[in-house]
Amino acid sequence: MTFFNRVSLAILLGGLLAGCSANTTISSPSETAKINLKDVSRNQSTVQQELPTTSFGNYEFEVMDEQKAPMYGILPLKFNGGYLALDILLFAPGAFFNLREVYPYYEIDHDQGVVRYRSEKGGEWTTYTPTQEEAERARKYFAAQKSASQ
């Protein structure tokens, strides 16, 4: 295999790895809640979305409910060791794009102020409470988005 072919193959594999994504379902126990994610405005109580993997980014969320103050935070992401192994073996710069991904299932409980997530349908929930810093970061993000759209 020539040097050019090896470089082309590495670039192709890197592009494929960088384009990885995962499907997720984000719901709220409240049917009146409206969930928005960074770059995904749905205004629905359940969001089903394919989201790209990331190494350094986050997915900020906003939950609006008619009679309550908005809830903000960042979705907990899972580390993807399989992608890291492939990145090391095939295309090390790919690690800058795909080390973390969304869990398949989230439930944002606005009343409790927590995010529950799990890897399998019917599996046990892990509960996470967004930090004040995360909530503030998400609030600023959505405030800037609303300002830009006006």
Backbone as CSV, one residue per row, in Angstrom:
resi,resn,N_x,N_y,N_z,CA_x,CA_y,CA_z,C_x,C_y,C_z
1,MET,0.850,-1.171,0.000,0.000,0.000,0.000,0.900,1.240,0.000
2,THR,0.616,2.157,-0.888,1.445,3.349,-0.991,1.156,4.307,0.159
3,PHE,2.071,5.237,0.365,1.902,6.248,1.412,0.616,7.030,1.186
4,PHE,0.346,7.412,-0.064,-0.861,8.165,-0.384,-2.113,7.366,-0.013
5,ASN,-2.132,6.087,-0.326,-3.298,5.256,0.006,-3.483,5.150,1.515
6,ARG,-2.396,5.022,2.253,-2.494,4.945,3.718,-3.051,6.239,4.292
7,VAL,-2.557,7.355,3.802,-3.038,8.653,4.282,-4.510,8.818,3.928
8,SER,-4.892,8.441,2.722,-6.298,8.544,2.313,-7.198,7.675,3.191
9,LEU,-6.739,6.454,3.477,-7.503,5.557,4.333,-7.632,6.129,5.742
10,ALA,-6.560,6.685,6.270,-6.600,7.281,7.607,-7.564,8.460,7.660
11,ILE,-7.554,9.284,6.633,-8.466,10.431,6.589,-9.918,9.946,6.481
12,LEU,-10.150,8.926,5.667,-11.498,8.372,5.531,-11.979,7.790,6.856
13,LEU,-11.164,6.992,7.515,-11.547,6.418,8.796,-11.756,7.498,9.847
14,GLY,-10.912,8.504,9.839,-11.075,9.619,10.775,-12.387,10.342,10.553
15,GLY,-12.746,10.539,9.295,-14.023,11.180,8.993,-15.203,10.349,9.455
16,LEU,-15.108,9.041,9.287,-16.182,8.165,9.745,-16.306,8.184,11.252
17,LEU,-15.163,8.135,11.944,-15.201,8.161,13.401,-15.699,9.501,13.924
18,ALA,-15.313,10.571,13.276,-15.741,11.898,13.720,-17.229,12.096,13.512
19,GLY,-17.816,11.365,12.564,-19.231,11.520,12.269,-20.127,10.628,13.102
20,CYS,-19.606,9.980,14.117,-20.398,9.073,14.936,-21.448,9.846,15.730
21,SER,-22.556,9.174,15.975,-23.631,9.798,16.742,-24.376,8.719,17.511
22,ALA,-25.241,9.150,18.399,-26.025,8.222,19.213,-27.454,8.749,19.319
23,ASN,-28.392,7.824,19.371,-29.796,8.184,19.538,-30.121,8.285,21.016
24,THR,-30.971,9.237,21.345,-31.389,9.406,22.729,-32.853,9.804,22.778
25,THR,-33.476,9.479,23.892,-34.831,9.915,24.181,-34.788,10.671,25.493
26,ILE,-35.255,11.895,25.484,-35.273,12.735,26.677,-36.729,13.069,26.959
27,SER,-37.162,12.748,28.157,-38.567,12.978,28.487,-38.686,13.662,29.847
28,SER,-39.908,14.084,30.130,-40.230,14.688,31.409,-41.474,13.997,31.950
29,PRO,-41.549,13.795,33.280,-42.775,13.225,33.833,-43.977,14.148,33.659
30,SER,-43.720,15.434,33.479,-44.795,16.408,33.299,-45.130,16.540,31.815
31,GLU,-46.387,16.339,31.467,-46.794,16.458,30.075,-46.830,17.912,29.605
32,THR,-46.814,18.862,30.526,-46.825,20.276,30.133,-45.411,20.844,29.996
33,ALA,-44.399,20.058,30.311,-43.022,20.527,30.201,-42.615,20.643,28.741
34,LYS,-41.764,21.592,28.458,-41.207,21.798,27.123,-39.692,21.711,27.240
35,ILE,-39.099,20.740,26.541,-37.661,20.494,26.621,-36.978,21.055,25.385
36,ASN,-35.903,21.794,25.593,-35.051,22.282,24.514,-33.618,21.874,24.814
37,LEU,-32.893,21.486,23.773,-31.485,21.142,23.893,-30.658,22.114,23.078
38,LYS,-29.388,22.176,23.403,-28.467,22.976,22.603,-28.593,22.535,21.148
39,ASP,-28.834,23.457,20.284,-28.959,23.246,18.843,-30.181,22.409,18.444
40,VAL,-31.070,22.082,19.394,-32.261,21.293,19.077,-33.438,21.896,19.832
41,SER,-34.199,22.752,19.198,-35.369,23.338,19.848,-36.587,22.513,19.499
42,ARG,-37.165,21.880,20.487,-38.310,21.018,20.250,-39.573,21.535,20.924
43,ASN,-39.445,22.149,22.094,-40.610,22.602,22.837,-41.640,21.488,22.999
44,GLN,-41.166,20.288,23.336,-42.029,19.139,23.566,-41.648,18.498,24.892
45,SER,-42.549,17.675,25.453,-42.243,17.002,26.713,-41.391,15.757,26.501
46,THR,-41.293,15.286,25.262,-40.396,14.180,24.920,-39.641,14.541,23.656
47,VAL,-38.332,14.355,23.698,-37.478,14.639,22.554,-36.757,13.351,22.181
48,GLN,-36.883,12.949,20.926,-36.105,11.831,20.410,-35.188,12.408,19.354
49,GLN,-33.882,12.194,19.527,-32.930,12.891,18.684,-31.657,12.076,18.528
50,GLU,-31.043,12.170,17.373,-29.709,11.632,17.153,-28.744,12.784,17.379
51,LEU,-27.812,12.600,18.304,-26.866,13.659,18.654,-25.445,13.191,18.400
52,PRO,-24.612,14.051,17.842,-23.230,13.661,17.560,-22.423,13.411,18.839
53,THR,-21.444,12.519,18.715,-20.512,12.311,19.813,-19.640,13.553,19.941
54,THR,-19.006,13.705,21.088,-18.179,14.875,21.344,-17.080,14.512,22.327
55,SER,-16.001,15.221,22.296,-14.968,15.034,23.316,-14.958,16.192,24.297
56,PHE,-15.228,17.372,23.799,-15.108,18.556,24.650,-16.409,19.323,24.822
57,GLY,-17.398,19.068,24.002,-18.656,19.808,24.065,-19.620,19.230,25.084
58,ASN,-20.720,19.916,25.265,-21.785,19.495,26.167,-23.120,19.739,25.493
59,TYR,-24.156,19.142,26.064,-25.510,19.391,25.601,-26.284,20.082,26.717
60,GLU,-26.392,21.398,26.590,-27.161,22.165,27.544,-28.640,21.912,27.296
61,PHE,-29.427,21.957,28.365,-30.871,21.790,28.213,-31.611,22.864,28.982
62,GLU,-32.854,23.054,28.556,-33.774,23.994,29.192,-35.124,23.283,29.280
63,VAL,-35.736,23.318,30.459,-37.072,22.756,30.631,-37.978,23.880,31.115
64,MET,-38.990,24.145,30.334,-39.957,25.178,30.672,-41.265,24.479,31.034
65,ASP,-41.898,24.941,32.083,-43.201,24.417,32.482,-44.039,25.618,32.893
66,GLU,-45.302,25.609,32.559,-46.181,26.767,32.692,-46.122,27.463,34.050
67,GLN,-46.201,26.737,35.125,-46.341,27.333,36.452,-45.048,27.327,37.268
68,LYS,-43.921,26.981,36.638,-42.672,26.818,37.381,-41.564,27.654,36.756
69,ALA,-40.553,27.922,37.564,-39.363,28.587,37.035,-38.653,27.604,36.099
70,PRO,-38.009,28.101,35.053,-37.310,27.199,34.133,-36.202,26.422,34.848
71,MET,-35.909,25.232,34.343,-34.806,24.428,34.846,-33.751,24.354,33.750
72,TYR,-32.507,24.558,34.138,-31.396,24.517,33.198,-30.343,23.548,33.696
73,GLY,-29.562,23.035,32.766,-28.459,22.155,33.145,-27.760,21.613,31.917
74,ILE,-26.891,20.649,32.159,-26.128,19.986,31.107,-26.358,18.488,31.245
75,LEU,-26.642,17.815,30.134,-26.867,16.378,30.171,-25.575,15.644,30.546
76,PRO,-25.649,14.687,31.467,-24.478,13.847,31.729,-24.208,12.980,30.495
77,LEU,-22.957,12.837,30.127,-22.566,12.042,28.961,-21.732,10.853,29.403
78,LYS,-21.757,9.789,28.611,-20.962,8.614,28.952,-19.677,8.588,28.134
79,PHE,-18.623,8.094,28.764,-17.333,7.933,28.116,-17.410,6.728,27.199
80,ASN,-16.883,6.845,26.002,-16.943,5.760,25.039,-15.550,5.182,24.818
81,GLY,-15.196,4.181,25.599,-13.882,3.549,25.517,-13.642,2.842,24.197
82,GLY,-14.692,2.301,23.590,-14.539,1.625,22.295,-14.059,2.576,21.216
83,TYR,-14.608,3.779,21.187,-14.160,4.766,20.212,-12.714,5.168,20.485
84,LEU,-12.348,5.279,21.762,-10.965,5.636,22.093,-10.008,4.579,21.563
85,ALA,-10.337,3.308,21.751,-9.477,2.232,21.256,-9.329,2.318,19.737
86,LEU,-10.432,2.526,19.034,-10.361,2.663,17.576,-9.560,3.896,17.174
87,ASP,-9.743,4.983,17.901,-8.980,6.197,17.600,-7.486,5.939,17.726
88,ILE,-7.098,5.254,18.785,-5.671,4.967,19.006,-5.135,4.062,17.909
89,LEU,-5.897,3.051,17.545,-5.439,2.101,16.533,-5.455,2.656,15.116
90,LEU,-6.474,3.439,14.794,-6.662,3.832,13.404,-6.388,5.293,13.095
91,PHE,-6.796,6.169,13.975,-6.693,7.598,13.649,-6.735,8.403,14.937
92,ALA,-5.592,8.594,15.560,-5.515,9.240,16.875,-6.211,10.596,16.947
93,PRO,-6.148,11.461,15.930,-6.855,12.748,16.048,-8.371,12.607,16.192
94,GLY,-8.913,11.429,15.874,-10.345,11.205,16.052,-10.777,11.357,17.500
95,ALA,-9.841,11.192,18.436,-10.156,11.328,19.861,-10.623,12.745,20.198
96,PHE,-10.327,13.698,19.339,-10.788,15.067,19.592,-12.271,15.247,19.283
97,PHE,-12.898,14.218,18.714,-14.273,14.357,18.263,-15.285,13.440,18.929
98,ASN,-14.852,12.299,19.499,-15.856,11.292,19.789,-15.673,10.499,21.082
99,LEU,-15.116,11.065,22.103,-14.895,10.294,23.327,-16.131,10.184,24.224
100,ARG,-17.086,11.080,24.068,-18.281,11.037,24.920,-19.527,11.072,24.042
101,GLU,-20.580,10.412,24.538,-21.839,10.397,23.814,-22.994,10.405,24.807
102,VAL,-24.176,10.694,24.283,-25.364,10.725,25.132,-25.758,9.312,25.539
103,TYR,-26.435,9.221,26.679,-27.063,7.963,27.080,-28.326,7.785,26.242
104,PRO,-28.787,6.548,26.078,-30.001,6.351,25.275,-31.276,6.915,25.908
105,TYR,-31.316,6.999,27.249,-32.550,7.443,27.915,-32.253,8.460,29.015
106,TYR,-33.004,9.555,28.973,-32.956,10.580,30.012,-34.380,10.894,30.443
107,GLU,-34.508,11.273,31.695,-35.763,11.810,32.199,-35.397,13.028,33.038
108,ILE,-35.900,14.177,32.649,-35.616,15.405,33.383,-36.822,15.697,34.258
109,ASP,-36.626,15.588,35.567,-37.697,15.801,36.532,-37.596,17.226,37.061
110,HIS,-38.415,18.083,36.501,-38.409,19.506,36.836,-38.769,19.730,38.302
111,ASP,-39.728,18.962,38.832,-40.152,19.120,40.226,-39.029,18.790,41.202
112,GLN,-38.287,17.734,40.923,-37.196,17.310,41.799,-35.884,18.037,41.490
113,GLY,-35.783,18.641,40.306,-34.563,19.328,39.898,-33.433,18.375,39.565
114,VAL,-33.783,17.193,39.029,-32.764,16.182,38.726,-32.909,15.667,37.299
115,VAL,-31.819,15.066,36.838,-31.799,14.373,35.557,-31.544,12.905,35.864
116,ARG,-32.397,12.049,35.349,-32.183,10.606,35.482,-31.751,10.087,34.111
117,TYR,-30.812,9.143,34.114,-30.364,8.578,32.850,-30.048,7.098,33.014
118,ARG,-30.124,6.371,31.894,-29.826,4.942,31.907,-29.391,4.488,30.514
119,SER,-28.718,3.349,30.498,-28.195,2.812,29.242,-29.155,1.867,28.549
120,GLU,-30.066,1.252,29.315,-30.978,0.270,28.734,-32.419,0.604,29.100
121,LYS,-33.309,0.337,28.177,-34.729,0.519,28.472,-35.105,-0.463,29.575
122,GLY,-35.753,0.026,30.612,-36.113,-0.816,31.735,-34.997,-0.981,32.752
123,GLY,-33.826,-0.427,32.461,-32.712,-0.508,33.402,-32.911,0.454,34.561
124,GLU,-32.002,0.388,35.514,-32.086,1.254,36.681,-31.597,2.665,36.341
125,TRP,-32.323,3.654,36.851,-31.964,5.053,36.627,-30.785,5.445,37.512
126,THR,-29.901,6.268,36.968,-28.885,6.974,37.748,-29.364,8.409,37.830
127,THR,-29.313,8.986,39.022,-29.821,10.344,39.220,-28.668,11.328,39.311
128,TYR,-28.829,12.446,38.639,-27.810,13.493,38.618,-28.488,14.843,38.858
129,THR,-27.897,15.649,39.714,-28.396,17.006,39.951,-27.428,17.987,39.295
130,PRO,-27.887,18.766,38.321,-26.995,19.745,37.686,-26.441,20.742,38.716
131,THR,-25.177,21.095,38.563,-24.564,22.063,39.465,-25.050,23.471,39.133
132,GLN,-24.859,24.383,40.059,-25.225,25.788,39.825,-24.487,26.336,38.614
133,GLU,-23.208,25.977,38.469,-22.403,26.467,37.340,-22.960,25.957,36.012
134,GLU,-23.355,24.679,35.982,-23.928,24.117,34.763,-25.257,24.782,34.430
135,ALA,-26.086,24.979,35.436,-27.383,25.623,35.222,-27.195,27.046,34.704
136,GLU,-26.250,27.761,35.261,-25.995,29.138,34.826,-25.459,29.174,33.398
137,ARG,-24.579,28.248,33.086,-24.028,28.167,31.729,-25.153,27.909,30.719
138,ALA,-26.040,26.972,31.033,-27.153,26.655,30.134,-28.121,27.836,30.037
139,ARG,-28.400,28.488,31.167,-29.296,29.646,31.145,-28.749,30.733,30.230
140,LYS,-27.448,31.002,30.326,-26.818,32.011,29.467,-26.871,31.603,27.999
141,TYR,-26.665,30.332,27.734,-26.719,29.852,26.352,-28.100,30.104,25.749
142,PHE,-29.152,29.695,26.473,-30.508,29.865,25.925,-30.932,31.324,25.889
143,ALA,-30.475,32.129,26.831,-30.756,33.570,26.786,-30.135,34.192,25.541
144,ALA,-28.905,33.794,25.222,-28.233,34.314,24.029,-28.950,33.852,22.760
145,GLN,-29.440,32.621,22.739,-30.178,32.111,21.589,-31.474,32.887,21.363
146,LYS,-32.158,33.201,22.463,-33.413,33.953,22.355,-33.144,35.381,21.887
147,SER,-32.056,35.981,22.374,-31.697,37.340,21.953,-31.350,37.379,20.474
148,ALA,-30.626,36.366,20.025,-30.195,36.331,18.617,-31.374,36.123,17.679
149,SER,-32.413,35.423,18.129,-33.553,35.164,17.253,-34.535,36.326,17.207
150,GLN,-34.365,37.324,18.067,-35.290,38.467,18.080,-34.801,39.583,17.229
